PDB file of C-alpha atoms and ligand atoms in Angstrom:
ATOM      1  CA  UNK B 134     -18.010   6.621  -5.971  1.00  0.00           C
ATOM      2  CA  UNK B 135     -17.794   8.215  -9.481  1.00  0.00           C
ATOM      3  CA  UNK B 136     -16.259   4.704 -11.174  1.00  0.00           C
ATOM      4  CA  UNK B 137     -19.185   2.309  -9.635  1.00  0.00           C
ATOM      5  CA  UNK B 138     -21.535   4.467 -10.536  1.00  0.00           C
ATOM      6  CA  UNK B 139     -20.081   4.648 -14.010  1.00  0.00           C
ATOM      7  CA  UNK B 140     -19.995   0.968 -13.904  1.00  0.00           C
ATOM      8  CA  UNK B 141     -23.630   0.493 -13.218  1.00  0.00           C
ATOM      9  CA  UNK B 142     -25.128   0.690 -16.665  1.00  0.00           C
ATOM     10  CA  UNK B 143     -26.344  -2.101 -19.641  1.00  0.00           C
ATOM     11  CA  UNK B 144     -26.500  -5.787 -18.047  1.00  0.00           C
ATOM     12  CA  UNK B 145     -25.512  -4.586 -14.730  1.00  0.00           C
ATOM     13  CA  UNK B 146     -27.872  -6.007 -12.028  1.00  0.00           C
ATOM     14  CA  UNK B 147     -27.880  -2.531  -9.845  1.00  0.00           C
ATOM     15  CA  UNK B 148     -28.448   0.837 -10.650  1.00  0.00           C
ATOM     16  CA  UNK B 149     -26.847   3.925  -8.472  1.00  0.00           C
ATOM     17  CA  UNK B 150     -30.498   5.770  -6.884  1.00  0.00           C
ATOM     18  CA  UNK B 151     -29.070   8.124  -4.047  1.00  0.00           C
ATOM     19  CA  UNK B 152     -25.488   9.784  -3.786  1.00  0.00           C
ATOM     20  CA  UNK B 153     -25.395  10.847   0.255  1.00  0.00           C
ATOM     21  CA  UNK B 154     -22.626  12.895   2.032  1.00  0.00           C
ATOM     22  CA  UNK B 155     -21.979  13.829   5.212  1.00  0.00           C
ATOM     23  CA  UNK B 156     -20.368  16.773   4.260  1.00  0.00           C
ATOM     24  CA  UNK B 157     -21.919  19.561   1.805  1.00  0.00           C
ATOM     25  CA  UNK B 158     -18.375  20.150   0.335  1.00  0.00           C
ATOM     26  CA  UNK B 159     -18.172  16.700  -0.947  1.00  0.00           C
ATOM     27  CA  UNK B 160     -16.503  16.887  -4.780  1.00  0.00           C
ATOM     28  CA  UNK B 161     -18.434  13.856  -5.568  1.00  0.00           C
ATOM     29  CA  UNK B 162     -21.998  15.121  -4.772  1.00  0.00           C
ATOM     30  CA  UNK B 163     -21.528  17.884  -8.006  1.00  0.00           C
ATOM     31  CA  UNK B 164     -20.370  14.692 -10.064  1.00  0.00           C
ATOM     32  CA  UNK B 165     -23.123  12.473  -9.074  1.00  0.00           C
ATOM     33  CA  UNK B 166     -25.481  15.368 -10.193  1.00  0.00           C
ATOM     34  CA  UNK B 167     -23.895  16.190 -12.866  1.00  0.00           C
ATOM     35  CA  UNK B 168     -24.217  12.337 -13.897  1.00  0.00           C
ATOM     36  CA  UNK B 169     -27.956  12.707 -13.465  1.00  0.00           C
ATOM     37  CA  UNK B 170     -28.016  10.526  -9.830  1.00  0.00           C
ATOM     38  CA  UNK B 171     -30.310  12.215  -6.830  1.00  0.00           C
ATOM     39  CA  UNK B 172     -27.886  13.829  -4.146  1.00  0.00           C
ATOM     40  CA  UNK B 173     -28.380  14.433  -0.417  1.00  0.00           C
ATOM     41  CA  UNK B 174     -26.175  15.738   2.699  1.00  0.00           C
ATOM     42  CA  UNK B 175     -26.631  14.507   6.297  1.00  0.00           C
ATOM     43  CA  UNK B 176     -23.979  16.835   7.634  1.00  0.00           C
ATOM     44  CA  UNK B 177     -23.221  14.858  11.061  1.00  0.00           C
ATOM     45  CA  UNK B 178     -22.276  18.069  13.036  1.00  0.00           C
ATOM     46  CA  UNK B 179     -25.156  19.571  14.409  1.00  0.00           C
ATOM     47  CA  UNK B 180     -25.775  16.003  15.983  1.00  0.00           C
ATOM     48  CA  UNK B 181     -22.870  16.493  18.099  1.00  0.00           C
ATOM     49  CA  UNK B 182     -21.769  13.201  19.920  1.00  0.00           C
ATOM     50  CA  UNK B 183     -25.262  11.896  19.408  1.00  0.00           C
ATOM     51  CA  UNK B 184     -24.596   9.183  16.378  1.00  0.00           C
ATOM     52  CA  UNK B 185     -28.084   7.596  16.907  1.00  0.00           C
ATOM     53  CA  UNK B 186     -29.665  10.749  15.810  1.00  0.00           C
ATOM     54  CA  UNK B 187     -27.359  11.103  13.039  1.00  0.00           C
ATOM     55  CA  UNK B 188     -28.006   7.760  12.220  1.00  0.00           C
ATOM     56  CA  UNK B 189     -31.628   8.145  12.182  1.00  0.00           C
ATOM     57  CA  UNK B 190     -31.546  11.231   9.587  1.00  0.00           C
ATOM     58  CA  UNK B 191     -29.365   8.738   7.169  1.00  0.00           C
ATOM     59  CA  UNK B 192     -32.125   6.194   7.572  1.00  0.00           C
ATOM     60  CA  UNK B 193     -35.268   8.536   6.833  1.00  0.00           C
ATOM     61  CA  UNK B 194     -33.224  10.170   3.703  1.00  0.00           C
ATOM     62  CA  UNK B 195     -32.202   6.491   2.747  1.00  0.00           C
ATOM     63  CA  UNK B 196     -35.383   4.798   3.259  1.00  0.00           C
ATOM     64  CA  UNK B 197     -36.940   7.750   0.750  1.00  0.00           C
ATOM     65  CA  UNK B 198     -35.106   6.075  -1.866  1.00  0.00           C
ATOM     66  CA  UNK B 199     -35.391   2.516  -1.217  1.00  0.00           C
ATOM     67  CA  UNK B 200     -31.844   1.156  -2.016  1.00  0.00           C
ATOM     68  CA  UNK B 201     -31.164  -2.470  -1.867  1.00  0.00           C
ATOM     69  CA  UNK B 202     -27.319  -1.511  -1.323  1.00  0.00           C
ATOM     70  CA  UNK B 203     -25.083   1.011   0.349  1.00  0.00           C
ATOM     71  CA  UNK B 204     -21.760   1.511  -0.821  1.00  0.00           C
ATOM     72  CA  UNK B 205     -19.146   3.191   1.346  1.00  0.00           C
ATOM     73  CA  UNK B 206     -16.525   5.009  -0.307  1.00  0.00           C
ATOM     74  CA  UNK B 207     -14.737   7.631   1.633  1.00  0.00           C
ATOM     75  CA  UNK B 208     -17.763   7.871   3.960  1.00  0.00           C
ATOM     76  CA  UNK B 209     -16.012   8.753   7.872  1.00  0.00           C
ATOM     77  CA  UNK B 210     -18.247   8.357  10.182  1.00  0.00           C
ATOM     78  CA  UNK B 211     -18.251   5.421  12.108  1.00  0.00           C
ATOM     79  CA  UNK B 212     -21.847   3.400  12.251  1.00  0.00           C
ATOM     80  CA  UNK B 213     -23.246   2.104  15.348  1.00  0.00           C
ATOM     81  CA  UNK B 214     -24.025  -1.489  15.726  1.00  0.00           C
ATOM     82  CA  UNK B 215     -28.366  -0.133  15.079  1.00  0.00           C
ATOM     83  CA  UNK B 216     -27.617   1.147  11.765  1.00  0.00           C
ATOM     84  CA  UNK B 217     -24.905  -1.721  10.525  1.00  0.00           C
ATOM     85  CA  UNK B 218     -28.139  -4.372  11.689  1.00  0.00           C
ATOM     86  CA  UNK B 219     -30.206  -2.859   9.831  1.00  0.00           C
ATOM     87  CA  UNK B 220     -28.366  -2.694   6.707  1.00  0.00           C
ATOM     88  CA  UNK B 221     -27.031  -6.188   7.408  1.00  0.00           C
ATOM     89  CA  UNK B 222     -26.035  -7.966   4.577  1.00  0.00           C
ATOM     90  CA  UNK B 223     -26.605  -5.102   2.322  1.00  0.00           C
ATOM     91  CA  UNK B 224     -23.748  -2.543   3.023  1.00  0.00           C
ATOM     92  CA  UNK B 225     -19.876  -2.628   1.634  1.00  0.00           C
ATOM     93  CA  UNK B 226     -16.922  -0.666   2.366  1.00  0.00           C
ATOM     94  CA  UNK B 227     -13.608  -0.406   0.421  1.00  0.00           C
ATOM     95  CA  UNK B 228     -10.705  -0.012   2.917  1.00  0.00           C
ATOM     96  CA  UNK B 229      -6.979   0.862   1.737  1.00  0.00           C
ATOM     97  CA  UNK B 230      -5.247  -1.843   3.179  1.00  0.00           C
ATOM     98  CA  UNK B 231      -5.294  -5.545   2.900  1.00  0.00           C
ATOM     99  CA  UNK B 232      -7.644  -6.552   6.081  1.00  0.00           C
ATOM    100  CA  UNK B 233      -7.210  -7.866   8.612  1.00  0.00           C
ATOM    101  CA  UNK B 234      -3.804  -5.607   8.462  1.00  0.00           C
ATOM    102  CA  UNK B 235      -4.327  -2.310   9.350  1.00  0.00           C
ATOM    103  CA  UNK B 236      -7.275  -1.606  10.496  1.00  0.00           C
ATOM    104  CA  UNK B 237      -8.094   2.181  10.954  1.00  0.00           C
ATOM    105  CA  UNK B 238      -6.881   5.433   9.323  1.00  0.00           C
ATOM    106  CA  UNK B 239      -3.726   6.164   7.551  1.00  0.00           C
ATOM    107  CA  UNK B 240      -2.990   2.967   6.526  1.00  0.00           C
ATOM    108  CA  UNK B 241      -0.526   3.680   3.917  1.00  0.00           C
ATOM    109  CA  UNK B 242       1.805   5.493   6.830  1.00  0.00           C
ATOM    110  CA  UNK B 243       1.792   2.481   8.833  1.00  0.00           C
ATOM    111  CA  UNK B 244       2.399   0.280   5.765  1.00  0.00           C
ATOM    112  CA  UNK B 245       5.328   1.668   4.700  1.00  0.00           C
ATOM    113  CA  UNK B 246       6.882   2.328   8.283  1.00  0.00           C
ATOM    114  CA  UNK B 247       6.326  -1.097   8.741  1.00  0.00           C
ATOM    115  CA  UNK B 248       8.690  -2.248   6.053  1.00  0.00           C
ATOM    116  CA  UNK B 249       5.943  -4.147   4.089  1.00  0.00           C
ATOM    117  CA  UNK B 250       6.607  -4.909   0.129  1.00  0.00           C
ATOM    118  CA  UNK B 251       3.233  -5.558  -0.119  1.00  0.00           C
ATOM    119  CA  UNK B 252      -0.161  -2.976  -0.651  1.00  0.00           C
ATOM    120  CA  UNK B 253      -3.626  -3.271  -1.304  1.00  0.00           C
ATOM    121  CA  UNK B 254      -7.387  -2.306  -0.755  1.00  0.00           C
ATOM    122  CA  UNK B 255     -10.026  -4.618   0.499  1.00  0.00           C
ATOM    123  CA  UNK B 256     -13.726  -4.641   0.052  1.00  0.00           C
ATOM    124  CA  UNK B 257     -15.758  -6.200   2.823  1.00  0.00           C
ATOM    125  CA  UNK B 258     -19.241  -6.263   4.232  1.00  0.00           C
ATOM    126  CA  UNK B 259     -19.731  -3.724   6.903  1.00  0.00           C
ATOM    127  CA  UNK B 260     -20.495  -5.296  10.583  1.00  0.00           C
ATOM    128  CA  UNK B 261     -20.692  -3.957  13.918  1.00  0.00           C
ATOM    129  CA  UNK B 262     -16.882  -4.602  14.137  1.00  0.00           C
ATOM    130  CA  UNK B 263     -14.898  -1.537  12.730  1.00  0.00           C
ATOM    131  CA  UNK B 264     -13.429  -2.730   9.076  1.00  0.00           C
ATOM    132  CA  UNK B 265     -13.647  -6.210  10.452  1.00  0.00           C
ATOM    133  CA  UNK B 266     -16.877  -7.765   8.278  1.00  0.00           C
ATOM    134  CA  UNK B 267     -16.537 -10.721   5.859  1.00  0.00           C
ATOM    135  CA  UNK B 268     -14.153  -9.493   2.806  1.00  0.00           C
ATOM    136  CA  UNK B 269     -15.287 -10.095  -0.115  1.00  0.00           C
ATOM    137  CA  UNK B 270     -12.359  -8.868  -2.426  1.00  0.00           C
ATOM    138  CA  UNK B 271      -8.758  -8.149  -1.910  1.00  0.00           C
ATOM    139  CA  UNK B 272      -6.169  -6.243  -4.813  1.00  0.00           C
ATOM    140  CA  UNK B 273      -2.558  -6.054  -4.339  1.00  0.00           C
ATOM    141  CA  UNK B 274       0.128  -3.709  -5.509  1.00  0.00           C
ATOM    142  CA  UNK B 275       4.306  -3.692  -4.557  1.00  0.00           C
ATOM    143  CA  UNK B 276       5.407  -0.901  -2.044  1.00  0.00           C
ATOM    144  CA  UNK B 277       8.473   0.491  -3.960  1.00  0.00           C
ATOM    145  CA  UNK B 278      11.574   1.919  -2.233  1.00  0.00           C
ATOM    146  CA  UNK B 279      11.141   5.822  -1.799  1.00  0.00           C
ATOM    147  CA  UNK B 280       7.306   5.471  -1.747  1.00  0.00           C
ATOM    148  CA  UNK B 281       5.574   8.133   0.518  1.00  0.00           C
ATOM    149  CA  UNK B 282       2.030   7.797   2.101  1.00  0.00           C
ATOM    150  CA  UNK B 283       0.832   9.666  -1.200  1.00  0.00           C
ATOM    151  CA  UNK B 284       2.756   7.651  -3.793  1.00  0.00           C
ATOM    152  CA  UNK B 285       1.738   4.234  -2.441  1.00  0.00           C
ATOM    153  CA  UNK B 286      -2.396   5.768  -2.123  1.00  0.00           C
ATOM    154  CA  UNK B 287      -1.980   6.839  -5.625  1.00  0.00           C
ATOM    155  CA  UNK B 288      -0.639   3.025  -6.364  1.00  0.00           C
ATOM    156  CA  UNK B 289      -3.799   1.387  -4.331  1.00  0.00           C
ATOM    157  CA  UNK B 290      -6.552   4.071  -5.230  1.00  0.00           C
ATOM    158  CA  UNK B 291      -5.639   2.664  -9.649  1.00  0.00           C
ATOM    159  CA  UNK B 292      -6.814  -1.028  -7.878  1.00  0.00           C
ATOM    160  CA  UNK B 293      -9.357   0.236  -5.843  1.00  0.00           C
ATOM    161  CA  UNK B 294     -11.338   1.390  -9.094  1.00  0.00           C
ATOM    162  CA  UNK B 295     -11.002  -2.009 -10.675  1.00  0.00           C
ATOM    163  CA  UNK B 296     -11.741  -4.317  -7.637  1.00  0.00           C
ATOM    164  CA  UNK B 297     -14.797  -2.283  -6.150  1.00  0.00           C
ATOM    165  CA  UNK B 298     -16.786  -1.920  -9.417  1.00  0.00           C
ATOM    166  CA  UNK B 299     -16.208  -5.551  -9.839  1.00  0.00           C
ATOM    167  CA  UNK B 300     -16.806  -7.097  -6.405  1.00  0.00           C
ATOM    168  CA  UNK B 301     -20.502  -4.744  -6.231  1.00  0.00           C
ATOM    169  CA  UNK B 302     -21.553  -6.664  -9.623  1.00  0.00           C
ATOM    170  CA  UNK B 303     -20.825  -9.648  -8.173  1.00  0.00           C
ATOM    171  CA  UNK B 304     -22.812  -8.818  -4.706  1.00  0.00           C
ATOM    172  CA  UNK B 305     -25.711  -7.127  -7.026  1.00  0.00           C
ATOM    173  CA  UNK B 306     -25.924 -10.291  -8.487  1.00  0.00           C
ATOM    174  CA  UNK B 307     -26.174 -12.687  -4.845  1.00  0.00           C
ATOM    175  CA  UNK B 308     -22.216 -13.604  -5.372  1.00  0.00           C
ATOM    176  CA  UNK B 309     -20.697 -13.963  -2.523  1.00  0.00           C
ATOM    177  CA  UNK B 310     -17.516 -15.535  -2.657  1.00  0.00           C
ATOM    178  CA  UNK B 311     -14.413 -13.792  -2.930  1.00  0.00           C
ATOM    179  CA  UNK B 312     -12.225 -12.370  -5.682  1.00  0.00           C
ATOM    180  CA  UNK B 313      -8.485 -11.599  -5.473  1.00  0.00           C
ATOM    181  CA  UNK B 314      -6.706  -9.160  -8.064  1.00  0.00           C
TER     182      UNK B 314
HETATM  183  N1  NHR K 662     -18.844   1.480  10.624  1.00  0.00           N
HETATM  184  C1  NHR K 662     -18.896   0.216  11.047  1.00  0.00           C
HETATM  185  N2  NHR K 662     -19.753  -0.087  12.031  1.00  0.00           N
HETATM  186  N3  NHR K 662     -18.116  -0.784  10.534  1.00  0.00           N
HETATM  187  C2  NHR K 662     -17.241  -0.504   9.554  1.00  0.00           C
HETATM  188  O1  NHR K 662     -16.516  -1.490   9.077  1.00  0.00           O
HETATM  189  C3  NHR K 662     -17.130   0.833   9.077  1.00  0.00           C
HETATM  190  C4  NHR K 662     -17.964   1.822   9.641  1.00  0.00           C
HETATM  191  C5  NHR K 662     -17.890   3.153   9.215  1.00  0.00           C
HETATM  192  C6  NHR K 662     -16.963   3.506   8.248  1.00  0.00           C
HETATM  193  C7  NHR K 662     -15.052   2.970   6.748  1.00  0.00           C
HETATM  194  C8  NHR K 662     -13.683   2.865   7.475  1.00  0.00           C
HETATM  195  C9  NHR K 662     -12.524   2.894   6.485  1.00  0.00           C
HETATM  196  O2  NHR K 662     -12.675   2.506   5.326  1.00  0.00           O
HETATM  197  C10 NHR K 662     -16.118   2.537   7.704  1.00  0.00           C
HETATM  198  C11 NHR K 662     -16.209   1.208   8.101  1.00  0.00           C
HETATM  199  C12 NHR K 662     -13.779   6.046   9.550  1.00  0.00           C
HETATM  200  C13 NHR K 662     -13.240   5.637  10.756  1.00  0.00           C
HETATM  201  C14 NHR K 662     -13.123   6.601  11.928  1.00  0.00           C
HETATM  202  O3  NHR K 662     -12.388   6.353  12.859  1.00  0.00           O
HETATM  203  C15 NHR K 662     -12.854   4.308  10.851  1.00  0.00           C
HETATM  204  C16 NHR K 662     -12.991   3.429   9.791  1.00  0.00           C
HETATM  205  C17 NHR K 662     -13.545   3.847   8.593  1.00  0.00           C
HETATM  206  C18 NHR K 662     -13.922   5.163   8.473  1.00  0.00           C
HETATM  207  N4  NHR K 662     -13.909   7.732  11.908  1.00  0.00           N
HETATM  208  C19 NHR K 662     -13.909   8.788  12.940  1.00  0.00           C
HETATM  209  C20 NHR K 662     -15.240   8.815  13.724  1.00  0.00           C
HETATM  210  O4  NHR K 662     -15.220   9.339  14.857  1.00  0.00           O
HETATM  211  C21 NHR K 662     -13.765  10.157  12.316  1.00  0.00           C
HETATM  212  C22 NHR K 662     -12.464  10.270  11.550  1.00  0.00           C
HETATM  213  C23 NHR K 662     -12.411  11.514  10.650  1.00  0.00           C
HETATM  214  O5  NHR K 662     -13.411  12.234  10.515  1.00  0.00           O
HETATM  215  O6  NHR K 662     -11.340  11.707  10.045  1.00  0.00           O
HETATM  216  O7  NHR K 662     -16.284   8.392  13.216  1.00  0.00           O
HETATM  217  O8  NHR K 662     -11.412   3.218   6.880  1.00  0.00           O
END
């Protein structure tokens, strides 16, 4: 969150208006402030099972800023096909594998205990289908012998700060087509 909102200054099309967390122990919403960028927290809990509702709080705190985009980084909560159409079009994600492979959480795990050389992070468009929307860019980094979950994230999370920053100008600027590191 921190690098593309860094990256969002001089002839860069977008701008970052609204830093929003579902959780008010988020490291990232004191950075955002500190950076000058308007911070909220929809905390998802007291909405219970009821994701609609949630969903509806995001929108009204959203709407109050008018963004064009939403970027996903780290964000947890799975979105229910009402919110995703709404945003349609205008919402990434940045997932830590290389899609369509492992979908899901801990992705790094099931990387390396699948014996794969190969790593990566993907950015796509968010759909209605869980990490499954059109991918826009892909990076790629070795899995080295003795690599643990934590050692191969560390690896990914160094290419995940060059390709989302990049693929976002790109999208800012009506690019669609897709870039591979
Ligand atoms: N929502 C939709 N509709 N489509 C996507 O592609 C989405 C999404 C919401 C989040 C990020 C994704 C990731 O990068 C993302 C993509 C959380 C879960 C999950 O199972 C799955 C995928 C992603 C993020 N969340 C649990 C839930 O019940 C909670 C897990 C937890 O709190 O640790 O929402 O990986």
């Amino acid at each position: 969150m921190v690098t593309l909102a860094r990256s969002m200054t001089d002839d860069h099309p977008a701008r970052p208006c609204l830093v929003l967390a579902n959780d008010a122990r988020a490291g990232g919403l004191e950075k955002a402030a500190a950076m000058g960028i308007p911070t909220a927290v929809v905390d998802h809990r007291p909405f219970g099972k009821d994701r609609a509702a949630f969903e509806a709080e995001l929108t009204r705190v959203l709407e109050a800023h008018s963004p064009d985009i939403l970027c996903l980084a780290g964000f947890m909560r799975v979105l229910t096909e009402g919110f995703v159409t709404r945003w349609r079009g205008r919402m990434l994600n940045i997932h830590p594998s290389l899609l369509p492979k492992y979908r899901g959480l801990h992705t790094h795990a099931r990387a390396i205990e699948a014996g794969d050389l190969e790593a990566g992070c993907t950015v796509h468009e968010v759909t209605a289908e869980l990490d499954g929307g059109p991918i826009l860019g892909q990076a790629r980094v070795p899995v080295l012998p003795g690599d643990t979950p934590e050692t191969l994230a560390a690896r990914v999370l160094e290419q995940e700060h060059r390709l989302y920053p990049m693929v976002l100008r790109r999208f800012a600027a009506g690019e669609r087509g897709r870039i591979d590191l």
